[in-house]
Tab-separated table of C-alpha atoms and ligand atoms in Angstrom:
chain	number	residue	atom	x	y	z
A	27	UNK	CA	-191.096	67.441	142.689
A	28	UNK	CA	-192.584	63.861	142.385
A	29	UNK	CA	-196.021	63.592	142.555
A	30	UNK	CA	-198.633	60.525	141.955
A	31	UNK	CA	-198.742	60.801	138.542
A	32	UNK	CA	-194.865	60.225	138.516
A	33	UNK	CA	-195.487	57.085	140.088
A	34	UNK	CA	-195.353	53.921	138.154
A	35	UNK	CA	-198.729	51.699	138.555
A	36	UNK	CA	-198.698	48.021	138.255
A	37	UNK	CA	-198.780	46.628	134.501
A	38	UNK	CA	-196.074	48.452	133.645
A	39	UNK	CA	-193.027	46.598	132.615
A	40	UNK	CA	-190.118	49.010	134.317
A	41	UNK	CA	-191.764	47.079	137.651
A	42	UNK	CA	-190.768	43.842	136.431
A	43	UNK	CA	-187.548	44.706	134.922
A	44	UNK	CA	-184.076	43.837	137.201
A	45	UNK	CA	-182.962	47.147	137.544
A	46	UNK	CA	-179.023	47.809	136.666
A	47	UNK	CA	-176.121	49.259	139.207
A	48	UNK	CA	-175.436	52.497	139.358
A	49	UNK	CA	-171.794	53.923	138.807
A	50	UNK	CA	-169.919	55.244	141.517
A	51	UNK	CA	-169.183	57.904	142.112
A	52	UNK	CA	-173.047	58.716	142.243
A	53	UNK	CA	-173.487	61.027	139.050
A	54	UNK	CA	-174.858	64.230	139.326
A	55	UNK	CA	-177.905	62.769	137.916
A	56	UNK	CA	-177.994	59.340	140.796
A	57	UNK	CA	-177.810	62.138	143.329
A	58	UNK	CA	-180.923	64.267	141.785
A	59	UNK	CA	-182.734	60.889	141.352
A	60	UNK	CA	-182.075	59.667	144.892
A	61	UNK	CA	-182.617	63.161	146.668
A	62	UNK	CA	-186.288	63.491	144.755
A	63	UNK	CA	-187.692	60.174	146.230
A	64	UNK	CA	-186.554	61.187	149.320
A	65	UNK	CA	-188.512	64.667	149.246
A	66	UNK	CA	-191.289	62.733	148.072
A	67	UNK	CA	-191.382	60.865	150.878
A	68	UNK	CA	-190.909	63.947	153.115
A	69	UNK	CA	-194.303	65.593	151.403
A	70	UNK	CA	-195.812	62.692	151.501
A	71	UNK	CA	-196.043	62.634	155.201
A	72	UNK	CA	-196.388	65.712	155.688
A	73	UNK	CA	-200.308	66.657	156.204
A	74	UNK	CA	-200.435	70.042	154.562
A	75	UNK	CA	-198.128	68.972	151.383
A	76	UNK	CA	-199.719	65.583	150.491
A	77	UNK	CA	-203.176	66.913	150.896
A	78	UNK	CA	-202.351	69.945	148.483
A	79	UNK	CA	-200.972	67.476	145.781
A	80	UNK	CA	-203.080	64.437	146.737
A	81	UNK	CA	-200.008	62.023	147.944
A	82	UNK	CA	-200.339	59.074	149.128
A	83	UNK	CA	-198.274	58.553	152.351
A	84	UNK	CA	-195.011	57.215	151.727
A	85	UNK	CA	-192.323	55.532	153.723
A	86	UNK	CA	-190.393	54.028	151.273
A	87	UNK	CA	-189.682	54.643	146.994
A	88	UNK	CA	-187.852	52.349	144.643
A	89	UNK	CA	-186.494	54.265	141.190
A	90	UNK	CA	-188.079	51.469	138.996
A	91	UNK	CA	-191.394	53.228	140.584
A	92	UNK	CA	-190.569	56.410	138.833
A	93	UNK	CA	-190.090	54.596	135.847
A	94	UNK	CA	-185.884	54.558	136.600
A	95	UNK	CA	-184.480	51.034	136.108
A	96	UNK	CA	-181.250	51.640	139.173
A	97	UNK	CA	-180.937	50.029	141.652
A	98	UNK	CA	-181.770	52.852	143.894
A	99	UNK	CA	-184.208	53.194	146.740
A	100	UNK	CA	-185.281	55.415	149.420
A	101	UNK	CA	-186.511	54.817	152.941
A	102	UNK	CA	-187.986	57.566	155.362
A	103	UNK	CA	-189.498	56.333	158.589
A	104	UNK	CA	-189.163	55.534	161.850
A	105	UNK	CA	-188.599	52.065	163.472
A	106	UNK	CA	-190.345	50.741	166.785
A	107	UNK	CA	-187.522	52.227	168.682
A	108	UNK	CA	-187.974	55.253	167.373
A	109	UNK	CA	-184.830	55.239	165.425
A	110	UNK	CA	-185.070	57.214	162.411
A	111	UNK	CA	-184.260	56.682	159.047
A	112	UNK	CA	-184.146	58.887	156.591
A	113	UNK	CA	-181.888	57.744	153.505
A	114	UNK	CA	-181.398	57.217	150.018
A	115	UNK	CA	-179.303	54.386	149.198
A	116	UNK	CA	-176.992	52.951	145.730
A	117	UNK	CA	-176.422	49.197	144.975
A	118	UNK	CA	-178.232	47.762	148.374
A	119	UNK	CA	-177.963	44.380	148.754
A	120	UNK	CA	-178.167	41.693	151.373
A	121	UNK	CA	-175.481	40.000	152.765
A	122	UNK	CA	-176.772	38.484	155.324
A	123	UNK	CA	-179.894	37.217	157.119
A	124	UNK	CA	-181.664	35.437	159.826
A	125	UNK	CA	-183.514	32.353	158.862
A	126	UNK	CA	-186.110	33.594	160.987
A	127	UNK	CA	-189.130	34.983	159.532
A	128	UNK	CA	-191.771	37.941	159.904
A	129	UNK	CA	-194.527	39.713	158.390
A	130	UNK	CA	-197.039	42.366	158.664
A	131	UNK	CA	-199.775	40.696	160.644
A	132	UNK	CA	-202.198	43.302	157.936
A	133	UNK	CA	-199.961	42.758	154.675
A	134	UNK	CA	-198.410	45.072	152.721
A	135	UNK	CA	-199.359	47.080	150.004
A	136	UNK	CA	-197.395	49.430	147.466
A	137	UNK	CA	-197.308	52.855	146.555
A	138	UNK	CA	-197.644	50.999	142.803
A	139	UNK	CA	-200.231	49.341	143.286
A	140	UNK	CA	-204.280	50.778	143.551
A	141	UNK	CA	-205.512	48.107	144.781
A	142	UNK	CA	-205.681	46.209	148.508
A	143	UNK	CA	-204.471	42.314	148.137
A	144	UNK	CA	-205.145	39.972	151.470
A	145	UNK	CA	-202.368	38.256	152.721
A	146	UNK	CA	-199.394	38.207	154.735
A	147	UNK	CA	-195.671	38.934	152.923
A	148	UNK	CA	-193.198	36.711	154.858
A	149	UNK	CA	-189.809	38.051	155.024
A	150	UNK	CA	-186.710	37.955	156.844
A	151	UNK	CA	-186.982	38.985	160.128
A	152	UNK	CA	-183.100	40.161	160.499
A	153	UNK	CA	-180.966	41.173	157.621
A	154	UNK	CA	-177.967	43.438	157.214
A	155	UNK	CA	-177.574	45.708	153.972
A	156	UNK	CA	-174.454	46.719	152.374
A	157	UNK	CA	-174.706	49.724	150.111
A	158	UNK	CA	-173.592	53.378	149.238
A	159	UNK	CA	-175.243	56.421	150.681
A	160	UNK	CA	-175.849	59.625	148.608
A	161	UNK	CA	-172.329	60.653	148.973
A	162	UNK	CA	-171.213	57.657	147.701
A	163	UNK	CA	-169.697	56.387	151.346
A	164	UNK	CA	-170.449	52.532	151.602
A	165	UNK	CA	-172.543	51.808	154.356
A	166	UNK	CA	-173.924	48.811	156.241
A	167	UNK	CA	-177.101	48.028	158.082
A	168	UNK	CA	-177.987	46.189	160.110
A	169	UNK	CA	-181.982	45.788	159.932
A	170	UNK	CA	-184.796	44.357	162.393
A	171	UNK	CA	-188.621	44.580	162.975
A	172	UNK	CA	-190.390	47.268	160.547
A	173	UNK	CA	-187.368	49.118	158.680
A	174	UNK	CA	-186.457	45.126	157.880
A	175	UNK	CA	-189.176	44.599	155.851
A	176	UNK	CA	-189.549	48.176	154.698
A	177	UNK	CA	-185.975	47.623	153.356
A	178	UNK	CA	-187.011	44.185	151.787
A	179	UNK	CA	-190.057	45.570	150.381
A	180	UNK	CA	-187.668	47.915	148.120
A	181	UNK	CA	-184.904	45.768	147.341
A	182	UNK	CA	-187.792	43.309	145.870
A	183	UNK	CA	-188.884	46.154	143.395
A	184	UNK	CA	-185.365	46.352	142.207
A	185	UNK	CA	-185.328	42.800	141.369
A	186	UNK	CA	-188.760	43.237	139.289
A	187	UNK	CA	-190.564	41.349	142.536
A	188	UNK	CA	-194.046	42.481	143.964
A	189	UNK	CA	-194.943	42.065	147.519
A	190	UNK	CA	-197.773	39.985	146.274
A	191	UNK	CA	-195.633	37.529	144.645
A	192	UNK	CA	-194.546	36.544	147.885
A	193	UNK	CA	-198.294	35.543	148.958
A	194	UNK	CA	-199.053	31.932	149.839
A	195	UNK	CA	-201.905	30.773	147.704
A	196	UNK	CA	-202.899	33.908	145.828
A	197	UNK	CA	-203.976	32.668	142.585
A	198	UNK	CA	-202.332	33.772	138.758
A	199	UNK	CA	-205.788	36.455	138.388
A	200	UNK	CA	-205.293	37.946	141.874
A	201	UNK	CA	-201.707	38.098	140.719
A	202	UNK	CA	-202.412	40.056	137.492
A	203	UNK	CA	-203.826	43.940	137.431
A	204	UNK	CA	-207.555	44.097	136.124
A	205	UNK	CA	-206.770	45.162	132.268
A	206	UNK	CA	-209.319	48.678	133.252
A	207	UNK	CA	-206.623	49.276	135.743
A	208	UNK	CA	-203.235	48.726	134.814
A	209	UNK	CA	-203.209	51.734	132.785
B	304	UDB	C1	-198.183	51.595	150.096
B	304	UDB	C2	-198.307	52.323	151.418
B	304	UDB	C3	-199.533	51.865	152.127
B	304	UDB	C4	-198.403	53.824	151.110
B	304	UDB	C5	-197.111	52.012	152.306
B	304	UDB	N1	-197.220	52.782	153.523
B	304	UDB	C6	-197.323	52.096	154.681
B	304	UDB	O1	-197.278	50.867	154.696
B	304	UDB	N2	-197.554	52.769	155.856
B	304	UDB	C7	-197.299	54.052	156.204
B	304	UDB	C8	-196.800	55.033	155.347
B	304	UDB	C9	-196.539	56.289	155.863
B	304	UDB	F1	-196.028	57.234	155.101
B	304	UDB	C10	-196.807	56.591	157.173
B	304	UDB	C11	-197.311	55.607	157.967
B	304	UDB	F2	-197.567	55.899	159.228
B	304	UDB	C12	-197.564	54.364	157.516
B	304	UDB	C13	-195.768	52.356	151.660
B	304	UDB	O2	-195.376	53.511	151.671
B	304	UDB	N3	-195.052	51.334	151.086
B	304	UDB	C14	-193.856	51.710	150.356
B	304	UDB	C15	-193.858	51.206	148.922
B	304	UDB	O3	-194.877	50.978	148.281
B	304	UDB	N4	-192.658	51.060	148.415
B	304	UDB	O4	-192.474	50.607	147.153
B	304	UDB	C16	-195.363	49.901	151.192
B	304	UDB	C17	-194.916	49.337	152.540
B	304	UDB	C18	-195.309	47.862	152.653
B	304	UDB	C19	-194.300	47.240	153.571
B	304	UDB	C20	-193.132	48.144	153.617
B	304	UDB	C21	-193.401	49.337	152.784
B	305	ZN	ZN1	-193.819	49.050	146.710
């Protein structure tokens, strides 16, 4: 199972790598890869698990995180509406999008990073995804309100983009991990 220690911290390289396609058919490997972040996330929400292995509450997990350069990610959480989703998903990307904006009136942060940065991440506030699920059926989404910018959040890490790149006026040094830290 993936714990913290699995989890890729800020300074390393595999975060600001572009991460490559995966094959389909999903290999047997894609699947494994793609069904692990997606128990993480599980645990990680679940009280009794993450305190017994110290996790960090998850909703969503890019595989550049686990030190996997795909272009894989996986999202579990529920939206406003409380419309659940609970996916892995292969070769996501955006094919459309609203010109409209939102953010996170608190910011974001990242399961890859330890430390909190001020500032609001603007992102699209509508946006529909094209991809392939864990079977390898294409799918399509169309995203709004929190699952929008979850899903924006992880398609940025497969491009080698951190939320805090998107900050308005954060300086180069905020922008850069302490040296002590980015171990
Ligand atoms: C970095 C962290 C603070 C852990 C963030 N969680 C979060 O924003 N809220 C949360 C998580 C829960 F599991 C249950 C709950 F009620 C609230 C998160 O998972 N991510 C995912 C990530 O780092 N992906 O790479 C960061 C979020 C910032 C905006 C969208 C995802
Ligand atoms: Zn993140």
């Amino acid at each position: 199972m993936i714990t913290m220690d699995q989890i890729v911290r800020e300074g390393h390289p595999v975060l600001r790598q572009v991460a490559q396609p995966v094959n389909l058919p999903l290999t047997v490997e894609d699947k494994n890869t793609l069904q692990s972040m997606l128990e993480f996330l599980k645990n990680s929400q679940d009280p009794d698990i993450a305190e017994k292995y110290d996790l960090r509450p998850g909703v969503g997990l890019a595989a550049p995180q686990i030190g996997v350069a795909k272009r894989l990610f996986a999202v579990h959480t529920t939206d406003e509406n409380g419309k659940e989703y609970s996916l892995g998903i292969a070769n996501p990307k955006v094919v459309s999008h609203s010109v409209e904006q939102n953010e996170l009136e608190n910011g974001e942060g990242c399961l890859s990073v330890d430390r909190e940065i001020e500032g609001v991440v603007p992102r699209h506030s509508r946006l529909t995804v094209k991809g392939f699920d864990q079977n390898g059926d294409p799918i399509t989404l169309r995203l709004r309100g929190y699952i929008a910018i979850v899903f924006q959040h992880e398609l940025d890490h497969l491009d080698g983009i951190m939320f805090y790149d998107r900050i308005e006026g954060l300086s180069d040094a905020q922008k850069r991990p302490l040296p002590g830290f980015a171990l």
